[in-house]
Amino acid sequence: MSNQSESPNPTSSSNKITLKTSDNEVFEVEEAVAMKFCTVKQYFDDENNNNVTSGTSTTLIPLPNVESHPLAILITYCKKHLEIKANNADNKKEMEIDMEHYEREFLKNVMPQELTELILAANYLNFKEALDFFCRAVASAIQNKSVEYVRKFFGLESDFKPGEEEKLREEFAWSFEGVDED
Amino acid sequence: MAMILRKVWGSVSNRPGSSSSSSSSSDRNRIFSSSSSSLSLSSLSLGAFDQLPADILMQIVRKLGAKDAMKMSVLCKSWKSLISDNLLWIFFLQNHPFESWDSIFFAETSLRSGYPLQAFPTQMPELSFMSIYSQRMQVPGSVVIDGGSGYCKFGWSKYARPSGKSATFLEFGNIETPMYSRLRHFFATIYNRMQVKPSNQPIVVSVPICHYDDTESAKASRRQLKETIYSALFDMNVPAVCAINQAILALYAARRTSGIVVNIGFQVTSVVPILHGKVMRKVGVEVVGVGALKLTGFLKELMQLNNINFGSLYTVRTLKENLCYVAADYEAELSKNMPASFEITGEGPITLSKERFQTGEILFQPSIGGVRAMGLHQAVALCMDHCHDAELTSDDAWFKTVVLSGGTACLPGLAERLEKELHGLLPASISNGIRVIPPPYGADTAWFGAKLVSNLSNFPGPWCLTKKQSRLKSKLNLMW
């Protein structure tokens, strides 16, 4: 988990941080939100180490690998994440339940196609909780499904020579037992 | 269309991480199967999925679990190479609910060749932990029986621990005497208790440490014991039998193939030198006439001196197991007063003081218990001396690890004390680097060693004798 609260930072908690995406959109976010993006946090830490006084003014952080669309979604997710955490500061279990509930709702509004760019954005920003959550989402979508189903899901085609796949299926027969119907 | 998609996706992903109610998962199935009629699956594709870097795909695969991950290797060639990553399978093996990765790794690198072991397991080709995982999944469950001289531990190879225990000495007499009918009765009783048919699965069984000598007659007795075990089991239609010396099993449980096993049995304590999984009888097995029974008996005497009387040795044994320890320095301990109590059901708390460490002291000073025998440390030192003189390997490293086994060997402080005494007795050239390890799995150590073998990826293969092979062997009159 992040230790953003303990880390010394030039900016006070009410400060805003400005993020600029690859498609030149600018997002102004709370410092607490930005600090969940370890890539951004790292940027500040480095600044600190270099003794650059940056806390006072509007620092603009360029994010050349993130587009505005996934960033907007990630910021929403992050805000909610922090809110749930703050509301349940002394009850980890409650927090997990609330989080689970929110994540379930969240996924209802996300297209599978969006998931890839969300994963890439979360990965670039090094936002661990989100990355973990999206990976879980993909995993649960293909859990216990047939090979054919998963291939379609990933948009893949088999490139095995005839007989090769059958051989593998035989070798790993135990893992093909009890698969859900497509 | 997009709306339906969202709904489907939402319900697909509706599977909460861990603490899911069963209703939500059936929900998911329902929506999913109804959707397949109206939606083509390709519209659910993740699209640009191949953009994801391998480490993220790995994260997803790790969350999938081993079974689904294995299946993913059939998707296409690039997935196959992604999935065959050894680190992934090491991760899955490390997260096995009740088998430690260290033990799995030890077994798969050192024990796969079967008996006799390969002296240099490092020369084996690089292991694919994916195949190992898969093979281990397909290994049939076995019955694992460690018939100790005092207690027999029995259970299933796929379970976390032995499922039961019975007092061998009471029910079956001395199982070390190879009497066919006695062994047959013994095995039949255990199978009965486990409620399994002998013919349904292989068995791994420990061979008691007995007939230690390197003489022809001892050799004949050992062979006879082993043959009797085999024929009793094959006559019960057990498909495959793996019988391994109890001391060797204890060593395996400690993840070693060479070392000295000190097994404190019911009647006697054996000091067994083992090199590459083979008992070095030529070097010599030392036997000391002090065992668990003697300690319990001695504690009973000591208690009687203090007017604490119990008819049942079981009660005394319980006190021994819960209150006794071995002093680091016996003389110094005598000047201390360290009373401790244990609640005996129906009797109230019993308090012991000096008896707590006097009991175990007879292992080192048998004379206080009225036994004429050498101390445990002397027996181990003697064994090490013989090992050193035998010059079986280029260095002495193989016998520097001492593994304790047997219930009584679980006495706190025993390993430390033995190590200390050995340093005092042996010249530095031999005692340097000595390590005494307490029983790695307590009283069930040998059972766990047997379990390790029974879960090997190529089990029963090289470890077992089948009924057919046994017939062939006896026909060819081969020595087994």
Short mmCIF file of C-alpha atoms in Angstrom, two decimals, chain B residues 12-440:
data_model
loop_
_atom_site.label_atom_id
_atom_site.label_comp_id
_atom_site.label_asym_id
_atom_site.label_seq_id
_atom_site.Cartn_x
_atom_site.Cartn_y
_atom_site.Cartn_z
CA VAL B 12 -19.08 -11.16 -15.96
CA SER B 13 -16.86 -9.15 -13.73
CA ASN B 14 -19.30 -9.47 -10.95
CA ARG B 15 -17.21 -12.08 -9.38
CA PRO B 16 -15.94 -10.62 -6.14
CA GLY B 17 -12.35 -11.39 -5.33
CA SER B 18 -12.46 -13.78 -2.46
CA SER B 19 -15.46 -13.64 -0.22
CA SER B 20 -18.12 -14.17 -2.81
CA SER B 21 -21.60 -15.31 -2.11
CA SER B 22 -22.52 -18.29 -4.16
CA SER B 23 -25.54 -16.48 -5.53
CA SER B 24 -23.47 -13.92 -7.40
CA SER B 25 -21.51 -16.60 -9.13
CA SER B 26 -24.61 -18.42 -10.29
CA ASP B 27 -25.97 -15.06 -11.38
CA ARG B 28 -22.99 -14.63 -13.54
CA ASN B 29 -23.48 -17.97 -15.16
CA ARG B 30 -27.09 -17.31 -15.83
CA ILE B 31 -26.59 -13.98 -17.50
CA PHE B 32 -23.71 -15.38 -19.39
CA SER B 33 -25.46 -18.35 -20.84
CA SER B 34 -28.50 -16.30 -21.78
CA SER B 35 -26.31 -13.74 -23.46
CA SER B 36 -24.52 -16.20 -25.66
CA SER B 37 -27.61 -16.63 -27.74
CA SER B 38 -28.01 -12.96 -28.51
CA LEU B 39 -24.38 -11.89 -28.62
CA SER B 40 -21.48 -13.14 -30.60
CA LEU B 41 -18.53 -13.73 -28.36
CA SER B 42 -16.12 -11.85 -30.56
CA SER B 43 -17.81 -8.61 -29.61
CA LEU B 44 -16.61 -9.28 -26.08
CA SER B 45 -13.02 -9.34 -27.19
CA LEU B 46 -10.53 -7.26 -25.32
CA GLY B 47 -9.41 -5.93 -28.67
CA ALA B 48 -5.93 -4.53 -28.42
CA PHE B 49 -5.03 -7.04 -25.79
CA ASP B 50 -1.70 -7.90 -27.34
CA GLN B 51 -0.50 -4.42 -26.42
CA LEU B 52 -0.23 -5.46 -22.82
CA PRO B 53 3.31 -6.11 -21.67
CA ALA B 54 4.19 -9.61 -20.58
CA ASP B 55 4.55 -8.69 -16.92
CA ILE B 56 0.94 -7.51 -16.80
CA LEU B 57 -0.28 -10.62 -18.57
CA MET B 58 1.65 -12.51 -15.91
CA GLN B 59 -0.15 -10.62 -13.17
CA ILE B 60 -3.45 -11.62 -14.72
CA VAL B 61 -2.36 -15.22 -15.04
CA ARG B 62 -1.24 -15.31 -11.41
CA LYS B 63 -4.67 -14.17 -10.36
CA LEU B 64 -6.23 -16.89 -12.50
CA GLY B 65 -4.65 -19.66 -10.49
CA ALA B 66 -2.74 -22.71 -11.64
CA LYS B 67 -5.57 -24.63 -13.24
CA ASP B 68 -6.69 -21.83 -15.55
CA ALA B 69 -3.10 -20.81 -16.22
CA MET B 70 -2.28 -24.31 -17.39
CA LYS B 71 -5.21 -24.16 -19.78
CA MET B 72 -4.00 -20.85 -21.21
CA SER B 73 -0.91 -22.55 -22.59
CA VAL B 74 -3.13 -24.13 -25.22
CA LEU B 75 -4.35 -20.77 -26.58
CA CYS B 76 -1.52 -20.22 -29.03
CA LYS B 77 2.26 -20.40 -29.26
CA SER B 78 3.02 -17.05 -27.70
CA TRP B 79 0.79 -17.82 -24.73
CA LYS B 80 2.40 -21.20 -24.42
CA SER B 81 5.83 -19.66 -24.07
CA LEU B 82 4.49 -17.04 -21.66
CA ILE B 83 2.90 -19.69 -19.49
CA SER B 84 5.87 -22.03 -19.45
CA ASP B 85 7.83 -19.45 -17.46
CA ASN B 86 9.38 -21.28 -14.52
CA LEU B 87 8.85 -18.34 -12.17
CA LEU B 88 5.10 -18.54 -12.69
CA TRP B 89 5.00 -22.17 -11.63
CA ILE B 90 7.36 -21.61 -8.77
CA PHE B 91 4.88 -18.94 -7.68
CA PHE B 92 2.01 -21.41 -7.82
CA LEU B 93 4.00 -24.07 -6.01
CA GLN B 94 5.00 -21.55 -3.36
CA ASN B 95 1.36 -20.80 -2.79
CA HIS B 96 0.37 -24.40 -2.28
CA PRO B 97 -1.98 -24.50 0.68
CA PHE B 98 -0.05 -27.04 2.70
CA GLU B 99 3.13 -28.07 1.01
CA SER B 100 6.17 -25.95 1.46
CA TRP B 101 8.01 -24.88 -1.63
CA ASP B 102 11.35 -25.78 -0.04
CA SER B 103 10.17 -29.34 0.41
CA ILE B 104 8.77 -29.56 -3.11
CA PHE B 105 11.99 -28.17 -4.53
CA PHE B 106 14.11 -30.54 -2.48
CA ALA B 107 12.03 -33.54 -3.49
CA GLU B 108 11.91 -32.69 -7.19
CA THR B 109 15.62 -31.98 -7.42
CA SER B 110 16.96 -34.71 -5.15
CA LEU B 111 14.48 -37.57 -5.03
CA ARG B 112 13.11 -37.94 -8.53
CA SER B 113 15.54 -40.62 -9.56
CA GLY B 114 14.13 -43.08 -7.05
CA TYR B 115 16.28 -45.48 -5.09
CA PRO B 116 19.28 -45.38 -5.28
CA LEU B 117 19.49 -41.61 -5.45
CA GLN B 118 21.65 -39.82 -7.93
CA ALA B 119 24.70 -38.67 -6.04
CA PHE B 120 24.84 -35.37 -7.88
CA PRO B 121 21.33 -34.12 -8.57
CA THR B 122 22.71 -30.89 -10.03
CA GLN B 123 23.67 -32.79 -13.13
CA MET B 124 20.03 -33.27 -14.00
CA PRO B 125 18.62 -31.33 -16.93
CA GLU B 126 16.93 -28.07 -16.08
CA LEU B 127 13.54 -28.68 -14.56
CA SER B 128 10.33 -27.35 -15.99
CA PHE B 129 8.20 -26.49 -13.02
CA MET B 130 5.20 -26.28 -15.28
CA SER B 131 5.50 -29.98 -16.10
CA ILE B 132 6.31 -30.73 -12.50
CA TYR B 133 3.17 -28.93 -11.37
CA SER B 134 1.08 -30.70 -13.93
CA GLN B 135 2.55 -34.09 -13.14
CA ARG B 136 2.11 -33.58 -9.42
CA MET B 137 -1.54 -32.79 -10.03
CA GLN B 138 -1.92 -36.12 -11.78
CA VAL B 139 -0.10 -38.23 -9.23
CA PRO B 140 -2.63 -40.55 -7.61
CA GLY B 141 -3.30 -40.09 -3.92
CA SER B 142 -1.48 -42.68 -1.81
CA VAL B 143 -1.89 -44.14 1.60
CA VAL B 144 1.06 -43.16 3.79
CA ILE B 145 1.81 -45.25 6.85
CA ASP B 146 4.66 -44.73 9.28
CA GLY B 147 4.57 -47.61 11.67
CA GLY B 148 6.74 -46.43 14.51
CA SER B 149 7.73 -48.79 17.29
CA GLY B 150 5.44 -46.90 19.66
CA TYR B 151 2.84 -45.26 17.50
CA CYS B 152 1.72 -45.65 13.93
CA LYS B 153 0.86 -42.52 11.98
CA PHE B 154 -1.31 -43.00 8.95
CA GLY B 155 -3.03 -40.79 6.42
CA TRP B 156 -3.39 -39.55 2.86
CA SER B 157 -0.59 -38.21 0.74
CA LYS B 158 -2.71 -35.28 -0.44
CA TYR B 159 -3.70 -34.18 3.02
CA ALA B 160 -1.91 -31.66 5.16
CA ARG B 161 -1.11 -34.09 7.98
CA PRO B 162 -1.65 -37.65 9.17
CA SER B 163 -5.30 -38.41 9.72
CA GLY B 164 -4.80 -40.79 12.59
CA LYS B 165 -2.53 -42.48 15.06
CA SER B 166 -2.67 -45.80 16.81
CA ALA B 167 -0.56 -47.38 19.48
CA THR B 168 1.41 -49.94 17.52
CA PHE B 169 2.99 -51.65 20.50
CA LEU B 170 -0.31 -52.22 22.23
CA GLU B 171 -2.35 -53.40 19.29
CA PHE B 172 0.09 -55.30 17.18
CA GLY B 173 3.03 -56.13 19.35
CA ASN B 174 6.48 -55.76 17.96
CA ILE B 175 6.03 -55.04 14.26
CA GLU B 176 9.75 -55.24 13.79
CA THR B 177 9.59 -58.98 14.02
CA PRO B 178 8.65 -59.95 10.51
CA MET B 179 5.69 -62.10 11.16
CA TYR B 180 3.45 -62.21 8.14
CA SER B 181 0.21 -62.58 10.07
CA ARG B 182 1.08 -59.74 12.43
CA LEU B 183 1.92 -57.36 9.61
CA ARG B 184 -1.13 -58.42 7.64
CA HIS B 185 -3.31 -57.72 10.64
CA PHE B 186 -1.54 -54.41 11.18
CA PHE B 187 -2.06 -53.17 7.62
CA ALA B 188 -5.62 -54.49 7.44
CA THR B 189 -6.48 -52.60 10.63
CA ILE B 190 -5.01 -49.34 9.34
CA TYR B 191 -6.80 -49.64 5.98
CA ASN B 192 -9.96 -50.35 7.87
CA ARG B 193 -9.48 -47.30 10.05
CA MET B 194 -8.88 -45.14 7.02
CA GLN B 195 -11.93 -46.72 5.40
CA VAL B 196 -10.20 -47.36 2.10
CA LYS B 197 -9.75 -50.39 -0.06
CA PRO B 198 -6.10 -51.46 -0.24
CA SER B 199 -6.44 -52.13 -3.98
CA ASN B 200 -7.36 -48.55 -4.86
CA GLN B 201 -4.07 -46.71 -4.38
CA PRO B 202 -0.34 -47.13 -3.90
CA ILE B 203 1.15 -47.13 -0.43
CA VAL B 204 4.26 -45.57 1.03
CA VAL B 205 5.27 -47.34 4.19
CA SER B 206 8.19 -46.88 6.53
CA VAL B 207 10.47 -49.78 7.35
CA PRO B 208 11.36 -49.76 11.05
CA ILE B 209 14.98 -49.13 11.95
CA CYS B 210 16.05 -52.55 13.15
CA HIS B 211 18.58 -55.29 12.43
CA TYR B 212 21.22 -52.62 12.29
CA ASP B 213 24.35 -54.66 11.93
CA ASP B 214 26.39 -55.16 8.83
CA THR B 215 26.36 -58.91 9.27
CA GLU B 216 24.94 -61.52 6.97
CA SER B 217 22.34 -62.54 9.50
CA ALA B 218 21.17 -58.97 10.08
CA LYS B 219 21.06 -58.49 6.34
CA ALA B 220 18.92 -61.58 5.98
CA SER B 221 16.57 -60.36 8.71
CA ARG B 222 16.22 -56.98 7.03
CA ARG B 223 15.48 -58.62 3.73
CA GLN B 224 12.98 -60.88 5.36
CA LEU B 225 11.25 -57.94 7.03
CA LYS B 226 11.01 -56.06 3.78
CA GLU B 227 9.81 -59.09 1.88
CA THR B 228 7.20 -59.76 4.50
CA ILE B 229 5.94 -56.18 4.24
CA TYR B 230 5.73 -56.52 0.46
CA SER B 231 4.00 -59.86 0.45
CA ALA B 232 1.50 -58.84 3.14
CA LEU B 233 0.56 -55.77 1.10
CA PHE B 234 0.54 -57.48 -2.29
CA ASP B 235 -1.62 -60.23 -0.88
CA MET B 236 -4.07 -57.51 0.03
CA ASN B 237 -3.99 -56.42 -3.62
CA VAL B 238 -2.20 -53.11 -3.05
CA PRO B 239 -1.16 -52.09 -6.59
CA ALA B 240 2.23 -50.55 -5.78
CA VAL B 241 4.35 -50.52 -2.65
CA CYS B 242 7.12 -48.16 -1.67
CA ALA B 243 8.93 -49.16 1.52
CA ILE B 244 11.63 -46.85 2.84
CA ASN B 245 13.68 -46.96 6.00
CA GLN B 246 12.24 -44.73 8.70
CA ALA B 247 15.50 -42.93 9.37
CA ILE B 248 15.88 -42.08 5.69
CA LEU B 249 12.34 -40.70 5.67
CA ALA B 250 13.14 -38.45 8.62
CA LEU B 251 16.17 -37.17 6.74
CA TYR B 252 14.05 -36.43 3.66
CA ALA B 253 11.60 -34.54 5.84
CA ALA B 254 14.52 -32.33 6.85
CA ARG B 255 15.19 -31.87 3.11
CA ARG B 256 18.46 -33.73 3.15
CA THR B 257 19.77 -36.87 1.55
CA SER B 258 22.89 -37.19 3.69
CA GLY B 259 23.38 -36.81 7.41
CA ILE B 260 23.01 -38.61 10.69
CA VAL B 261 19.50 -39.36 11.91
CA VAL B 262 18.99 -39.75 15.62
CA ASN B 263 15.70 -41.53 16.04
CA ILE B 264 14.44 -41.77 19.59
CA GLY B 265 12.11 -44.71 19.31
CA PHE B 266 9.81 -46.32 21.80
CA GLN B 267 12.38 -48.71 23.26
CA VAL B 268 15.71 -47.67 21.84
CA THR B 269 17.45 -44.74 20.22
CA SER B 270 19.22 -45.31 16.92
CA VAL B 271 21.99 -43.21 15.43
CA VAL B 272 21.89 -43.82 11.69
CA PRO B 273 24.50 -42.47 9.26
CA ILE B 274 23.01 -41.95 5.80
CA LEU B 275 24.86 -41.03 2.61
CA HIS B 276 22.92 -40.14 -0.54
CA GLY B 277 19.77 -41.72 0.83
CA LYS B 278 21.45 -44.98 1.78
CA VAL B 279 22.07 -46.24 5.31
CA MET B 280 25.82 -46.67 5.78
CA ARG B 281 25.74 -49.92 7.73
CA LYS B 282 29.40 -50.47 7.10
CA VAL B 283 30.12 -47.28 9.02
CA GLY B 284 27.82 -48.54 11.71
CA VAL B 285 24.46 -47.74 13.23
CA GLU B 286 24.75 -47.01 16.94
CA VAL B 287 21.96 -48.12 19.23
CA VAL B 288 21.37 -46.82 22.73
CA GLY B 289 18.99 -48.65 25.02
CA VAL B 290 17.08 -45.56 26.09
CA GLY B 291 13.82 -44.72 24.40
CA ALA B 292 10.56 -42.90 24.96
CA LEU B 293 9.25 -45.57 27.28
CA LYS B 294 12.28 -45.29 29.54
CA LEU B 295 11.87 -41.53 29.86
CA THR B 296 8.20 -41.85 30.73
CA GLY B 297 9.00 -44.58 33.24
CA PHE B 298 11.72 -42.50 34.81
CA LEU B 299 9.45 -39.49 35.11
CA LYS B 300 6.90 -41.71 36.81
CA GLU B 301 9.54 -42.81 39.34
CA LEU B 302 10.63 -39.24 39.97
CA MET B 303 7.05 -38.21 40.56
CA GLN B 304 6.47 -41.10 42.91
CA LEU B 305 9.39 -39.83 45.00
CA ASN B 306 7.37 -36.65 45.35
CA ASN B 307 4.23 -38.61 46.17
CA ILE B 308 2.55 -37.90 42.86
CA ASN B 309 1.14 -41.21 41.72
CA PHE B 310 -0.51 -42.06 38.46
CA GLY B 311 -1.48 -45.52 37.46
CA SER B 312 -1.56 -44.62 33.82
CA LEU B 313 1.64 -44.11 31.90
CA TYR B 314 -0.45 -42.10 29.42
CA THR B 315 -0.94 -39.34 31.97
CA VAL B 316 2.74 -39.32 32.77
CA ARG B 317 3.51 -39.19 29.08
CA THR B 318 1.21 -36.19 28.67
CA LEU B 319 3.12 -34.42 31.43
CA LYS B 320 6.39 -35.36 29.77
CA GLU B 321 5.24 -33.94 26.46
CA ASN B 322 3.99 -30.73 27.98
CA LEU B 323 6.39 -29.91 30.79
CA CYS B 324 9.72 -31.58 30.16
CA TYR B 325 12.77 -30.12 28.51
CA VAL B 326 16.47 -30.77 28.22
CA ALA B 327 18.80 -28.55 30.24
CA ALA B 328 21.59 -26.77 28.39
CA ASP B 329 23.77 -27.33 31.45
CA TYR B 330 22.49 -29.99 33.83
CA GLU B 331 24.51 -29.01 36.91
CA ALA B 332 23.61 -25.35 36.57
CA GLU B 333 19.96 -26.22 36.05
CA LEU B 334 19.88 -28.20 39.30
CA SER B 335 20.54 -25.04 41.27
CA LYS B 336 17.55 -23.31 39.72
CA ASN B 337 13.95 -23.79 40.63
CA MET B 338 11.75 -23.70 37.56
CA PRO B 339 8.36 -25.16 38.47
CA ALA B 340 5.63 -25.39 35.84
CA SER B 341 2.13 -26.83 35.88
CA PHE B 342 -0.09 -28.65 33.51
CA GLU B 343 -3.78 -29.30 33.85
CA ILE B 344 -4.66 -32.98 33.74
CA THR B 345 -8.35 -33.50 33.06
CA GLY B 346 -10.02 -34.89 36.14
CA GLU B 347 -6.89 -34.49 38.26
CA GLY B 348 -6.31 -30.77 38.29
CA PRO B 349 -3.01 -29.05 37.69
CA ILE B 350 0.16 -31.02 38.28
CA THR B 351 3.32 -29.13 39.08
CA LEU B 352 6.76 -30.42 38.22
CA SER B 353 10.07 -28.80 38.96
CA LYS B 354 13.45 -30.54 38.63
CA GLU B 355 11.72 -33.54 37.11
CA ARG B 356 11.15 -31.41 34.07
CA PHE B 357 14.76 -31.67 32.96
CA GLN B 358 15.89 -34.70 34.96
CA THR B 359 13.67 -36.85 32.76
CA GLY B 360 15.39 -35.95 29.52
CA GLU B 361 18.80 -36.01 31.16
CA ILE B 362 18.86 -39.79 31.07
CA LEU B 363 19.41 -39.49 27.33
CA PHE B 364 22.81 -37.99 28.14
CA GLN B 365 23.41 -39.67 31.48
CA PRO B 366 21.62 -43.01 31.35
CA SER B 367 23.11 -43.94 34.72
CA ILE B 368 20.81 -41.56 36.61
CA GLY B 369 17.94 -43.59 35.27
CA GLY B 370 19.69 -46.80 36.27
CA VAL B 371 20.51 -47.73 32.68
CA ARG B 372 23.91 -49.00 31.67
CA ALA B 373 24.40 -47.46 28.29
CA MET B 374 26.37 -44.73 26.65
CA GLY B 375 24.98 -41.23 26.45
CA LEU B 376 23.31 -40.05 23.28
CA HIS B 377 26.06 -37.52 22.61
CA GLN B 378 28.70 -40.25 22.97
CA ALA B 379 26.83 -42.46 20.51
CA VAL B 380 26.56 -39.66 17.96
CA ALA B 381 30.22 -38.69 18.45
CA LEU B 382 31.22 -42.30 17.96
CA CYS B 383 29.17 -42.47 14.80
CA MET B 384 30.76 -39.28 13.49
CA ASP B 385 34.16 -40.64 14.30
CA HIS B 386 33.40 -43.76 12.27
CA CYS B 387 32.04 -41.66 9.44
CA HIS B 388 35.20 -39.61 9.43
CA ASP B 389 37.43 -42.70 9.43
CA ALA B 390 35.48 -44.37 6.66
CA GLU B 391 36.49 -41.61 4.21
CA LEU B 392 33.47 -42.21 2.02
CA THR B 393 33.64 -38.79 0.40
CA SER B 394 36.35 -36.24 -0.17
CA ASP B 395 35.20 -34.23 2.85
CA ASP B 396 33.27 -34.71 6.06
CA ALA B 397 30.36 -32.47 5.12
CA TRP B 398 27.87 -35.29 4.62
CA PHE B 399 27.62 -36.33 8.27
CA LYS B 400 27.74 -32.89 9.89
CA THR B 401 23.98 -32.50 9.88
CA VAL B 402 22.19 -34.39 12.61
CA VAL B 403 18.43 -34.70 12.24
CA LEU B 404 16.40 -35.68 15.28
CA SER B 405 13.26 -37.73 14.91
CA GLY B 406 10.70 -39.44 17.09
CA GLY B 407 8.24 -37.94 19.56
CA THR B 408 10.70 -37.76 22.44
CA ALA B 409 13.19 -35.94 20.23
CA CYS B 410 10.77 -33.02 20.33
CA LEU B 411 11.82 -32.19 23.91
CA PRO B 412 12.75 -28.50 23.90
CA GLY B 413 16.46 -27.90 24.23
CA LEU B 414 17.51 -31.35 23.05
CA ALA B 415 19.04 -30.24 19.75
CA GLU B 416 21.00 -27.41 21.37
CA ARG B 417 22.28 -29.63 24.15
CA LEU B 418 23.36 -32.38 21.78
CA GLU B 419 25.18 -29.88 19.61
CA LYS B 420 26.95 -28.44 22.62
CA GLU B 421 28.00 -31.88 23.91
CA LEU B 422 29.28 -32.90 20.48
CA HIS B 423 31.50 -29.86 20.31
CA GLY B 424 32.89 -30.84 23.70
CA LEU B 425 33.58 -34.44 22.73
CA LEU B 426 34.93 -34.20 19.20
CA PRO B 427 38.13 -32.63 17.91
CA ALA B 428 37.50 -29.33 16.17
CA SER B 429 38.37 -30.83 12.79
CA ILE B 430 35.28 -33.01 13.01
CA SER B 431 32.98 -30.88 15.11
CA ASN B 432 33.39 -27.78 12.97
CA GLY B 433 30.13 -27.01 11.19
CA ILE B 434 28.00 -29.53 13.05
CA ARG B 435 24.31 -28.73 13.06
CA VAL B 436 21.66 -30.55 15.06
CA ILE B 437 18.15 -30.05 13.71
CA PRO B 438 15.06 -30.71 15.87
CA PRO B 439 12.40 -32.96 14.29
CA PRO B 440 11.14 -30.88 11.36
#
